[in-house]
Amino acid sequence: MACRENIEKILAEYNPIGLSDLEEMKLLDRYDTKYIFNTEIIPEMLDELKDDYDILQVKEKRCFQYDNQYYDTEDLFLHRMHVNGKAARYKIRARHYVDADISFFELKTKSNKGLTEKYRIKIPGLNGHLRPDEMQLLKNHDIDPENIVPGLKVRYRRITLLNKRDNEKITFDFDLEFESSEKNMSLSELAIAEVKISKNSVNTTFRKLMIKHGIREESVSKYCTGNILTVPNIKYNRYKSKMLMINKICNGGNGNPIWY
């Protein structure tokens, strides 16, 4: 609770920007880098970034709730593509921005060169099953929608920062909750920061901050992590090192692994 209160206090010190400022960056084609760490250090990080970054504010709110419905095949083909290390892969999801009450259906692709592209359409809300316009989006990218079914649900809170000088966006995701047809799981101790940038820059304030804290880049997927935590007997051998790192972050490496 103290951590959340400290976060809200520091967020109030940031200069706000609106959605129109964020859209001007046009980062749908981008390179993504992720970092994972304990939620408790978010206030310290935010305090060190406030002079160089603005914060997204919508309807007087600066920390937002996101609800996500992911889609996959019955045998979790998309999940397996990721955990098996396929360089070229994609994810399918519907996302509801709770505070703004806006929903989008999204196809997110990653090339074998690391370039991420996102295609999306606005939808009335999350209803689980694919609508005709959602199926058409998949067909436009040579994906057969007949094999796609609703799967994992993921909820979290997000803070979005925009670099005042460079073409860089940073998001902090925390208070993660996962829900499958078999099990629910929450990871309140885990935070995921993602840098979205249109060029390979290593000199931003945030990148320097990660080096200062000894936090290395880590390609972690909320979707794959949630599946491993909530789907019994799922295979994840090539993802095991990431789960061990998440376990260490969440409980210092003590006690039983969080995915048991």
mmCIF file of N, CA and C in Angstrom, residues 2-106:
data_model
loop_
_atom_site.group_PDB
_atom_site.id
_atom_site.type_symbol
_atom_site.label_atom_id
_atom_site.label_comp_id
_atom_site.label_asym_id
_atom_site.label_seq_id
_atom_site.Cartn_x
_atom_site.Cartn_y
_atom_site.Cartn_z
ATOM 1 N N ALA A 2 1.951 1.253 0.795
ATOM 2 C CA ALA A 2 2.827 2.419 0.854
ATOM 3 C C ALA A 2 3.452 2.688 -0.504
ATOM 4 N N CYS A 3 3.813 1.608 -1.224
ATOM 5 C CA CYS A 3 4.403 1.753 -2.554
ATOM 6 C C CYS A 3 3.415 2.437 -3.489
ATOM 7 N N ARG A 4 2.144 2.020 -3.475
ATOM 8 C CA ARG A 4 1.139 2.605 -4.365
ATOM 9 C C ARG A 4 0.922 4.076 -4.034
ATOM 10 N N GLU A 5 0.914 4.406 -2.740
ATOM 11 C CA GLU A 5 0.745 5.798 -2.332
ATOM 12 C C GLU A 5 1.918 6.646 -2.795
ATOM 13 N N ASN A 6 3.115 6.102 -2.703
ATOM 14 C CA ASN A 6 4.306 6.834 -3.154
ATOM 15 C C ASN A 6 4.284 7.044 -4.662
ATOM 16 N N ILE A 7 3.810 6.047 -5.399
ATOM 17 C CA ILE A 7 3.698 6.179 -6.847
ATOM 18 C C ILE A 7 2.768 7.334 -7.205
ATOM 19 N N GLU A 8 1.581 7.360 -6.594
ATOM 20 C CA GLU A 8 0.603 8.415 -6.888
ATOM 21 C C GLU A 8 1.155 9.793 -6.549
ATOM 22 N N LYS A 9 1.901 9.877 -5.457
ATOM 23 C CA LYS A 9 2.480 11.158 -5.037
ATOM 24 C C LYS A 9 3.484 11.675 -6.055
ATOM 25 N N ILE A 10 4.347 10.781 -6.554
ATOM 26 C CA ILE A 10 5.367 11.189 -7.514
ATOM 27 C C ILE A 10 4.750 11.511 -8.871
ATOM 28 N N LEU A 11 3.733 10.759 -9.274
ATOM 29 C CA LEU A 11 3.088 11.020 -10.557
ATOM 30 C C LEU A 11 2.520 12.434 -10.620
ATOM 31 N N ALA A 12 2.098 12.955 -9.487
ATOM 32 C CA ALA A 12 1.521 14.303 -9.447
ATOM 33 C C ALA A 12 2.560 15.377 -9.771
ATOM 34 N N GLU A 13 3.842 15.034 -9.687
ATOM 35 C CA GLU A 13 4.903 15.998 -9.941
ATOM 36 C C GLU A 13 5.286 16.071 -11.423
ATOM 37 N N TYR A 14 4.752 15.174 -12.239
ATOM 38 C CA TYR A 14 5.081 15.155 -13.663
ATOM 39 C C TYR A 14 4.265 16.173 -14.445
ATOM 40 N N ASN A 15 4.844 16.613 -15.567
ATOM 41 C CA ASN A 15 4.110 17.443 -16.512
ATOM 42 C C ASN A 15 3.213 16.536 -17.353
ATOM 43 N N PRO A 16 1.894 16.826 -17.441
ATOM 44 C CA PRO A 16 0.992 15.926 -18.164
ATOM 45 C C PRO A 16 0.957 16.192 -19.664
ATOM 46 N N ILE A 17 0.698 15.133 -20.428
ATOM 47 C CA ILE A 17 0.423 15.239 -21.856
ATOM 48 C C ILE A 17 -0.868 14.466 -22.133
ATOM 49 N N GLY A 18 -1.487 14.737 -23.288
ATOM 50 C CA GLY A 18 -2.716 14.056 -23.645
ATOM 51 C C GLY A 18 -2.493 12.975 -24.687
ATOM 52 N N LEU A 19 -3.560 12.297 -25.043
ATOM 53 C CA LEU A 19 -3.484 11.223 -26.041
ATOM 54 C C LEU A 19 -3.019 11.736 -27.396
ATOM 55 N N SER A 20 -3.376 12.966 -27.735
ATOM 56 C CA SER A 20 -2.968 13.514 -29.030
ATOM 57 C C SER A 20 -1.447 13.647 -29.110
ATOM 58 N N ASP A 21 -0.806 14.012 -27.995
ATOM 59 C CA ASP A 21 0.656 14.110 -27.970
ATOM 60 C C ASP A 21 1.282 12.734 -28.166
ATOM 61 N N LEU A 22 0.666 11.733 -27.559
ATOM 62 C CA LEU A 22 1.179 10.367 -27.663
ATOM 63 C C LEU A 22 1.051 9.843 -29.093
ATOM 64 N N GLU A 23 -0.070 10.130 -29.734
ATOM 65 C CA GLU A 23 -0.304 9.651 -31.097
ATOM 66 C C GLU A 23 0.671 10.266 -32.087
ATOM 67 N N GLU A 24 1.148 11.466 -31.808
ATOM 68 C CA GLU A 24 2.067 12.140 -32.719
ATOM 69 C C GLU A 24 3.385 11.377 -32.866
ATOM 70 N N MET A 25 3.723 10.538 -31.883
ATOM 71 C CA MET A 25 4.977 9.798 -31.972
ATOM 72 C C MET A 25 4.917 8.707 -33.043
ATOM 73 N N LYS A 26 3.703 8.182 -33.306
ATOM 74 C CA LYS A 26 3.511 7.171 -34.338
ATOM 75 C C LYS A 26 4.496 6.017 -34.172
ATOM 76 N N LEU A 27 4.412 5.377 -33.010
ATOM 77 C CA LEU A 27 5.329 4.281 -32.710
ATOM 78 C C LEU A 27 4.690 2.912 -32.948
ATOM 79 N N LEU A 28 3.766 2.823 -33.889
ATOM 80 C CA LEU A 28 3.215 1.514 -34.200
ATOM 81 C C LEU A 28 4.292 0.618 -34.818
ATOM 82 N N ASP A 29 5.222 1.199 -35.573
ATOM 83 C CA ASP A 29 6.399 0.477 -36.064
ATOM 84 C C ASP A 29 7.563 0.842 -35.150
ATOM 85 N N ARG A 30 8.064 -0.132 -34.398
ATOM 86 C CA ARG A 30 8.991 0.233 -33.339
ATOM 87 C C ARG A 30 9.856 -0.949 -32.931
ATOM 88 N N TYR A 31 10.875 -0.637 -32.138
ATOM 89 C CA TYR A 31 11.681 -1.652 -31.484
ATOM 90 C C TYR A 31 11.351 -1.615 -29.997
ATOM 91 N N ASP A 32 11.057 -2.789 -29.432
ATOM 92 C CA ASP A 32 10.649 -2.886 -28.033
ATOM 93 C C ASP A 32 11.743 -3.543 -27.208
ATOM 94 N N THR A 33 11.937 -3.018 -26.003
ATOM 95 C CA THR A 33 12.854 -3.617 -25.049
ATOM 96 C C THR A 33 12.154 -3.655 -23.697
ATOM 97 N N LYS A 34 12.264 -4.798 -23.001
ATOM 98 C CA LYS A 34 11.585 -4.951 -21.721
ATOM 99 C C LYS A 34 12.580 -5.165 -20.588
ATOM 100 N N TYR A 35 12.138 -4.767 -19.381
ATOM 101 C CA TYR A 35 12.903 -4.956 -18.156
ATOM 102 C C TYR A 35 11.933 -5.413 -17.067
ATOM 103 N N ILE A 36 12.367 -6.288 -16.177
ATOM 104 C CA ILE A 36 11.514 -6.723 -15.073
ATOM 105 C C ILE A 36 12.238 -6.483 -13.744
ATOM 106 N N PHE A 37 11.453 -6.119 -12.724
ATOM 107 C CA PHE A 37 12.016 -5.803 -11.421
ATOM 108 C C PHE A 37 10.885 -5.788 -10.405
ATOM 109 N N ASN A 38 11.223 -5.627 -9.138
ATOM 110 C CA ASN A 38 10.214 -5.603 -8.089
ATOM 111 C C ASN A 38 9.473 -4.269 -8.083
ATOM 112 N N THR A 39 8.180 -4.331 -7.875
ATOM 113 C CA THR A 39 7.329 -3.139 -7.876
ATOM 114 C C THR A 39 7.799 -2.085 -6.877
ATOM 115 N N GLU A 40 8.428 -2.517 -5.795
ATOM 116 C CA GLU A 40 8.809 -1.586 -4.736
ATOM 117 C C GLU A 40 9.774 -0.489 -5.190
ATOM 118 N N ILE A 41 10.502 -0.704 -6.292
ATOM 119 C CA ILE A 41 11.461 0.325 -6.715
ATOM 120 C C ILE A 41 10.871 1.280 -7.760
ATOM 121 N N ILE A 42 9.617 1.101 -8.125
ATOM 122 C CA ILE A 42 9.002 2.016 -9.091
ATOM 123 C C ILE A 42 9.019 3.462 -8.603
ATOM 124 N N PRO A 43 8.658 3.759 -7.333
ATOM 125 C CA PRO A 43 8.684 5.166 -6.902
ATOM 126 C C PRO A 43 10.053 5.821 -7.078
ATOM 127 N N GLU A 44 11.116 5.104 -6.744
ATOM 128 C CA GLU A 44 12.467 5.659 -6.898
ATOM 129 C C GLU A 44 12.771 5.942 -8.365
ATOM 130 N N MET A 45 12.392 5.018 -9.241
ATOM 131 C CA MET A 45 12.633 5.210 -10.672
ATOM 132 C C MET A 45 11.868 6.415 -11.201
ATOM 133 N N LEU A 46 10.596 6.505 -10.842
ATOM 134 C CA LEU A 46 9.784 7.620 -11.311
ATOM 135 C C LEU A 46 10.350 8.960 -10.856
ATOM 136 N N ASP A 47 10.867 8.991 -9.653
ATOM 137 C CA ASP A 47 11.441 10.222 -9.126
ATOM 138 C C ASP A 47 12.669 10.641 -9.935
ATOM 139 N N GLU A 48 13.451 9.673 -10.391
ATOM 140 C CA GLU A 48 14.659 9.973 -11.153
ATOM 141 C C GLU A 48 14.368 10.325 -12.603
ATOM 142 N N LEU A 49 13.178 10.015 -13.093
ATOM 143 C CA LEU A 49 12.846 10.254 -14.493
ATOM 144 C C LEU A 49 12.025 11.520 -14.722
ATOM 145 N N LYS A 50 11.501 12.114 -13.670
ATOM 146 C CA LYS A 50 10.475 13.158 -13.819
ATOM 147 C C LYS A 50 10.956 14.412 -14.538
ATOM 148 N N ASP A 51 12.261 14.703 -14.537
ATOM 149 C CA ASP A 51 12.750 15.909 -15.207
ATOM 150 C C ASP A 51 12.871 15.727 -16.718
ATOM 151 N N ASP A 52 12.950 14.484 -17.177
ATOM 152 C CA ASP A 52 13.198 14.219 -18.594
ATOM 153 C C ASP A 52 12.010 13.609 -19.332
ATOM 154 N N TYR A 53 10.922 13.318 -18.590
ATOM 155 C CA TYR A 53 9.770 12.662 -19.208
ATOM 156 C C TYR A 53 8.472 13.339 -18.786
ATOM 157 N N ASP A 54 7.501 13.359 -19.694
ATOM 158 C CA ASP A 54 6.137 13.773 -19.398
ATOM 159 C C ASP A 54 5.299 12.529 -19.149
ATOM 160 N N ILE A 55 4.111 12.701 -18.587
ATOM 161 C CA ILE A 55 3.254 11.564 -18.270
ATOM 162 C C ILE A 55 1.907 11.687 -18.979
ATOM 163 N N LEU A 56 1.417 10.571 -19.465
ATOM 164 C CA LEU A 56 0.099 10.558 -20.087
ATOM 165 C C LEU A 56 -0.975 10.757 -19.026
ATOM 166 N N GLN A 57 -1.879 11.700 -19.285
ATOM 167 C CA GLN A 57 -3.001 11.949 -18.391
ATOM 168 C C GLN A 57 -4.288 11.963 -19.206
ATOM 169 N N VAL A 58 -5.272 11.200 -18.761
ATOM 170 C CA VAL A 58 -6.578 11.140 -19.413
ATOM 171 C C VAL A 58 -7.648 11.270 -18.336
ATOM 172 N N LYS A 59 -8.507 12.246 -18.483
ATOM 173 C CA LYS A 59 -9.593 12.461 -17.524
ATOM 174 C C LYS A 59 -9.071 12.532 -16.090
ATOM 175 N N GLU A 60 -8.001 13.318 -15.908
ATOM 176 C CA GLU A 60 -7.394 13.560 -14.597
ATOM 177 C C GLU A 60 -6.700 12.324 -14.010
ATOM 178 N N LYS A 61 -6.604 11.251 -14.754
ATOM 179 C CA LYS A 61 -5.936 10.043 -14.254
ATOM 180 C C LYS A 61 -4.580 9.879 -14.929
ATOM 181 N N ARG A 62 -3.605 9.373 -14.156
ATOM 182 C CA ARG A 62 -2.258 9.170 -14.672
ATOM 183 C C ARG A 62 -1.799 7.719 -14.538
ATOM 184 N N CYS A 63 -2.608 6.894 -13.931
ATOM 185 C CA CYS A 63 -2.333 5.460 -13.808
ATOM 186 C C CYS A 63 -3.618 4.739 -14.228
ATOM 187 N N PHE A 64 -3.500 3.840 -15.217
ATOM 188 C CA PHE A 64 -4.684 3.319 -15.878
ATOM 189 C C PHE A 64 -4.810 1.804 -15.739
ATOM 190 N N GLN A 65 -6.047 1.342 -15.749
ATOM 191 C CA GLN A 65 -6.346 -0.083 -15.704
ATOM 192 C C GLN A 65 -6.535 -0.602 -17.128
ATOM 193 N N TYR A 66 -5.833 -1.708 -17.453
ATOM 194 C CA TYR A 66 -5.964 -2.346 -18.755
ATOM 195 C C TYR A 66 -6.518 -3.753 -18.561
ATOM 196 N N ASP A 67 -7.510 -4.130 -19.358
ATOM 197 C CA ASP A 67 -8.019 -5.499 -19.394
ATOM 198 C C ASP A 67 -7.751 -6.071 -20.783
ATOM 199 N N ASN A 68 -7.151 -7.257 -20.838
ATOM 200 C CA ASN A 68 -6.777 -7.865 -22.107
ATOM 201 C C ASN A 68 -7.356 -9.268 -22.248
ATOM 202 N N GLN A 69 -7.887 -9.549 -23.420
ATOM 203 C CA GLN A 69 -8.333 -10.898 -23.771
ATOM 204 C C GLN A 69 -7.424 -11.397 -24.896
ATOM 205 N N TYR A 70 -6.631 -12.435 -24.614
ATOM 206 C CA TYR A 70 -5.746 -12.996 -25.631
ATOM 207 C C TYR A 70 -6.437 -14.135 -26.361
ATOM 208 N N TYR A 71 -5.975 -14.368 -27.596
ATOM 209 C CA TYR A 71 -6.502 -15.440 -28.433
ATOM 210 C C TYR A 71 -5.354 -16.345 -28.876
ATOM 211 N N ASP A 72 -5.674 -17.596 -29.096
ATOM 212 C CA ASP A 72 -4.679 -18.569 -29.518
ATOM 213 C C ASP A 72 -5.423 -19.723 -30.182
ATOM 214 N N THR A 73 -4.700 -20.734 -30.600
ATOM 215 C CA THR A 73 -5.347 -21.956 -31.068
ATOM 216 C C THR A 73 -5.651 -22.842 -29.867
ATOM 217 N N GLU A 74 -6.423 -23.893 -30.074
ATOM 218 C CA GLU A 74 -6.752 -24.812 -28.984
ATOM 219 C C GLU A 74 -5.499 -25.428 -28.364
ATOM 220 N N ASP A 75 -4.485 -25.673 -29.179
ATOM 221 C CA ASP A 75 -3.253 -26.291 -28.661
ATOM 222 C C ASP A 75 -2.171 -25.255 -28.357
ATOM 223 N N LEU A 76 -2.564 -23.974 -28.233
ATOM 224 C CA LEU A 76 -1.663 -22.884 -27.831
ATOM 225 C C LEU A 76 -0.458 -22.739 -28.767
ATOM 226 N N PHE A 77 -0.720 -22.731 -30.061
ATOM 227 C CA PHE A 77 0.341 -22.607 -31.054
ATOM 228 C C PHE A 77 1.111 -21.295 -30.899
ATOM 229 N N LEU A 78 0.401 -20.193 -30.672
ATOM 230 C CA LEU A 78 1.070 -18.894 -30.559
ATOM 231 C C LEU A 78 1.948 -18.842 -29.310
ATOM 232 N N HIS A 79 1.460 -19.417 -28.223
ATOM 233 C CA HIS A 79 2.268 -19.519 -27.012
ATOM 234 C C HIS A 79 3.541 -20.307 -27.283
ATOM 235 N N ARG A 80 3.419 -21.438 -27.968
ATOM 236 C CA ARG A 80 4.580 -22.285 -28.236
ATOM 237 C C ARG A 80 5.583 -21.603 -29.155
ATOM 238 N N MET A 81 5.092 -20.809 -30.103
ATOM 239 C CA MET A 81 6.000 -20.052 -30.973
ATOM 240 C C MET A 81 6.916 -19.158 -30.150
ATOM 241 N N HIS A 82 6.333 -18.535 -29.131
ATOM 242 C CA HIS A 82 7.107 -17.604 -28.308
ATOM 243 C C HIS A 82 8.091 -18.340 -27.401
ATOM 244 N N VAL A 83 7.607 -19.310 -26.628
ATOM 245 C CA VAL A 83 8.483 -19.978 -25.670
ATOM 246 C C VAL A 83 9.542 -20.826 -26.367
ATOM 247 N N ASN A 84 9.314 -21.206 -27.626
ATOM 248 C CA ASN A 84 10.309 -21.956 -28.384
ATOM 249 C C ASN A 84 11.314 -21.053 -29.088
ATOM 250 N N GLY A 85 11.168 -19.751 -28.899
ATOM 251 C CA GLY A 85 12.165 -18.815 -29.406
ATOM 252 C C GLY A 85 12.054 -18.475 -30.875
ATOM 253 N N LYS A 86 10.859 -18.629 -31.460
ATOM 254 C CA LYS A 86 10.686 -18.263 -32.861
ATOM 255 C C LYS A 86 10.844 -16.755 -33.014
ATOM 256 N N ALA A 87 11.758 -16.340 -33.876
ATOM 257 C CA ALA A 87 12.035 -14.912 -34.027
ATOM 258 C C ALA A 87 10.845 -14.186 -34.651
ATOM 259 N N ALA A 88 10.260 -14.771 -35.696
ATOM 260 C CA ALA A 88 9.090 -14.186 -36.336
ATOM 261 C C ALA A 88 7.835 -14.817 -35.728
ATOM 262 N N ARG A 89 7.018 -13.997 -35.081
ATOM 263 C CA ARG A 89 5.838 -14.518 -34.386
ATOM 264 C C ARG A 89 4.801 -13.409 -34.262
ATOM 265 N N TYR A 90 3.641 -13.761 -33.743
ATOM 266 C CA TYR A 90 2.592 -12.759 -33.576
ATOM 267 C C TYR A 90 1.716 -13.107 -32.384
ATOM 268 N N LYS A 91 0.976 -12.083 -31.908
ATOM 269 C CA LYS A 91 0.006 -12.248 -30.831
ATOM 270 C C LYS A 91 -1.298 -11.603 -31.255
ATOM 271 N N ILE A 92 -2.387 -12.152 -30.743
ATOM 272 C CA ILE A 92 -3.724 -11.636 -31.039
ATOM 273 C C ILE A 92 -4.412 -11.331 -29.712
ATOM 274 N N ARG A 93 -4.951 -10.134 -29.588
ATOM 275 C CA ARG A 93 -5.620 -9.784 -28.336
ATOM 276 C C ARG A 93 -6.661 -8.708 -28.562
ATOM 277 N N ALA A 94 -7.589 -8.624 -27.645
ATOM 278 C CA ALA A 94 -8.504 -7.488 -27.543
ATOM 279 C C ALA A 94 -8.165 -6.775 -26.242
ATOM 280 N N ARG A 95 -8.116 -5.455 -26.300
ATOM 281 C CA ARG A 95 -7.715 -4.670 -25.118
ATOM 282 C C ARG A 95 -8.775 -3.630 -24.796
ATOM 283 N N HIS A 96 -9.135 -3.579 -23.515
ATOM 284 C CA HIS A 96 -10.091 -2.577 -23.038
ATOM 285 C C HIS A 96 -9.368 -1.606 -22.124
ATOM 286 N N TYR A 97 -9.357 -0.322 -22.504
ATOM 287 C CA TYR A 97 -8.805 0.738 -21.671
ATOM 288 C C TYR A 97 -9.918 1.148 -20.713
ATOM 289 N N VAL A 98 -9.864 0.623 -19.502
ATOM 290 C CA VAL A 98 -10.987 0.728 -18.576
ATOM 291 C C VAL A 98 -11.338 2.181 -18.267
ATOM 292 N N ASP A 99 -10.341 2.994 -17.962
ATOM 293 C CA ASP A 99 -10.603 4.368 -17.527
ATOM 294 C C ASP A 99 -11.150 5.235 -18.656
ATOM 295 N N ALA A 100 -10.705 4.968 -19.880
ATOM 296 C CA ALA A 100 -11.205 5.729 -21.028
ATOM 297 C C ALA A 100 -12.418 5.065 -21.655
ATOM 298 N N ASP A 101 -12.710 3.823 -21.256
ATOM 299 C CA ASP A 101 -13.830 3.043 -21.792
ATOM 300 C C ASP A 101 -13.748 2.938 -23.318
ATOM 301 N N ILE A 102 -12.562 2.515 -23.796
ATOM 302 C CA ILE A 102 -12.308 2.313 -25.223
ATOM 303 C C ILE A 102 -11.689 0.937 -25.400
ATOM 304 N N SER A 103 -12.082 0.238 -26.460
ATOM 305 C CA SER A 103 -11.563 -1.107 -26.712
ATOM 306 C C SER A 103 -11.033 -1.220 -28.140
ATOM 307 N N PHE A 104 -9.986 -2.044 -28.300
ATOM 308 C CA PHE A 104 -9.408 -2.300 -29.612
ATOM 309 C C PHE A 104 -9.108 -3.785 -29.756
ATOM 310 N N PHE A 105 -9.238 -4.274 -30.972
ATOM 311 C CA PHE A 105 -8.766 -5.610 -31.319
ATOM 312 C C PHE A 105 -7.437 -5.430 -32.031
ATOM 313 N N GLU A 106 -6.410 -6.188 -31.618
ATOM 314 C CA GLU A 106 -5.051 -5.934 -32.085
ATOM 315 C C GLU A 106 -4.361 -7.210 -32.565
#
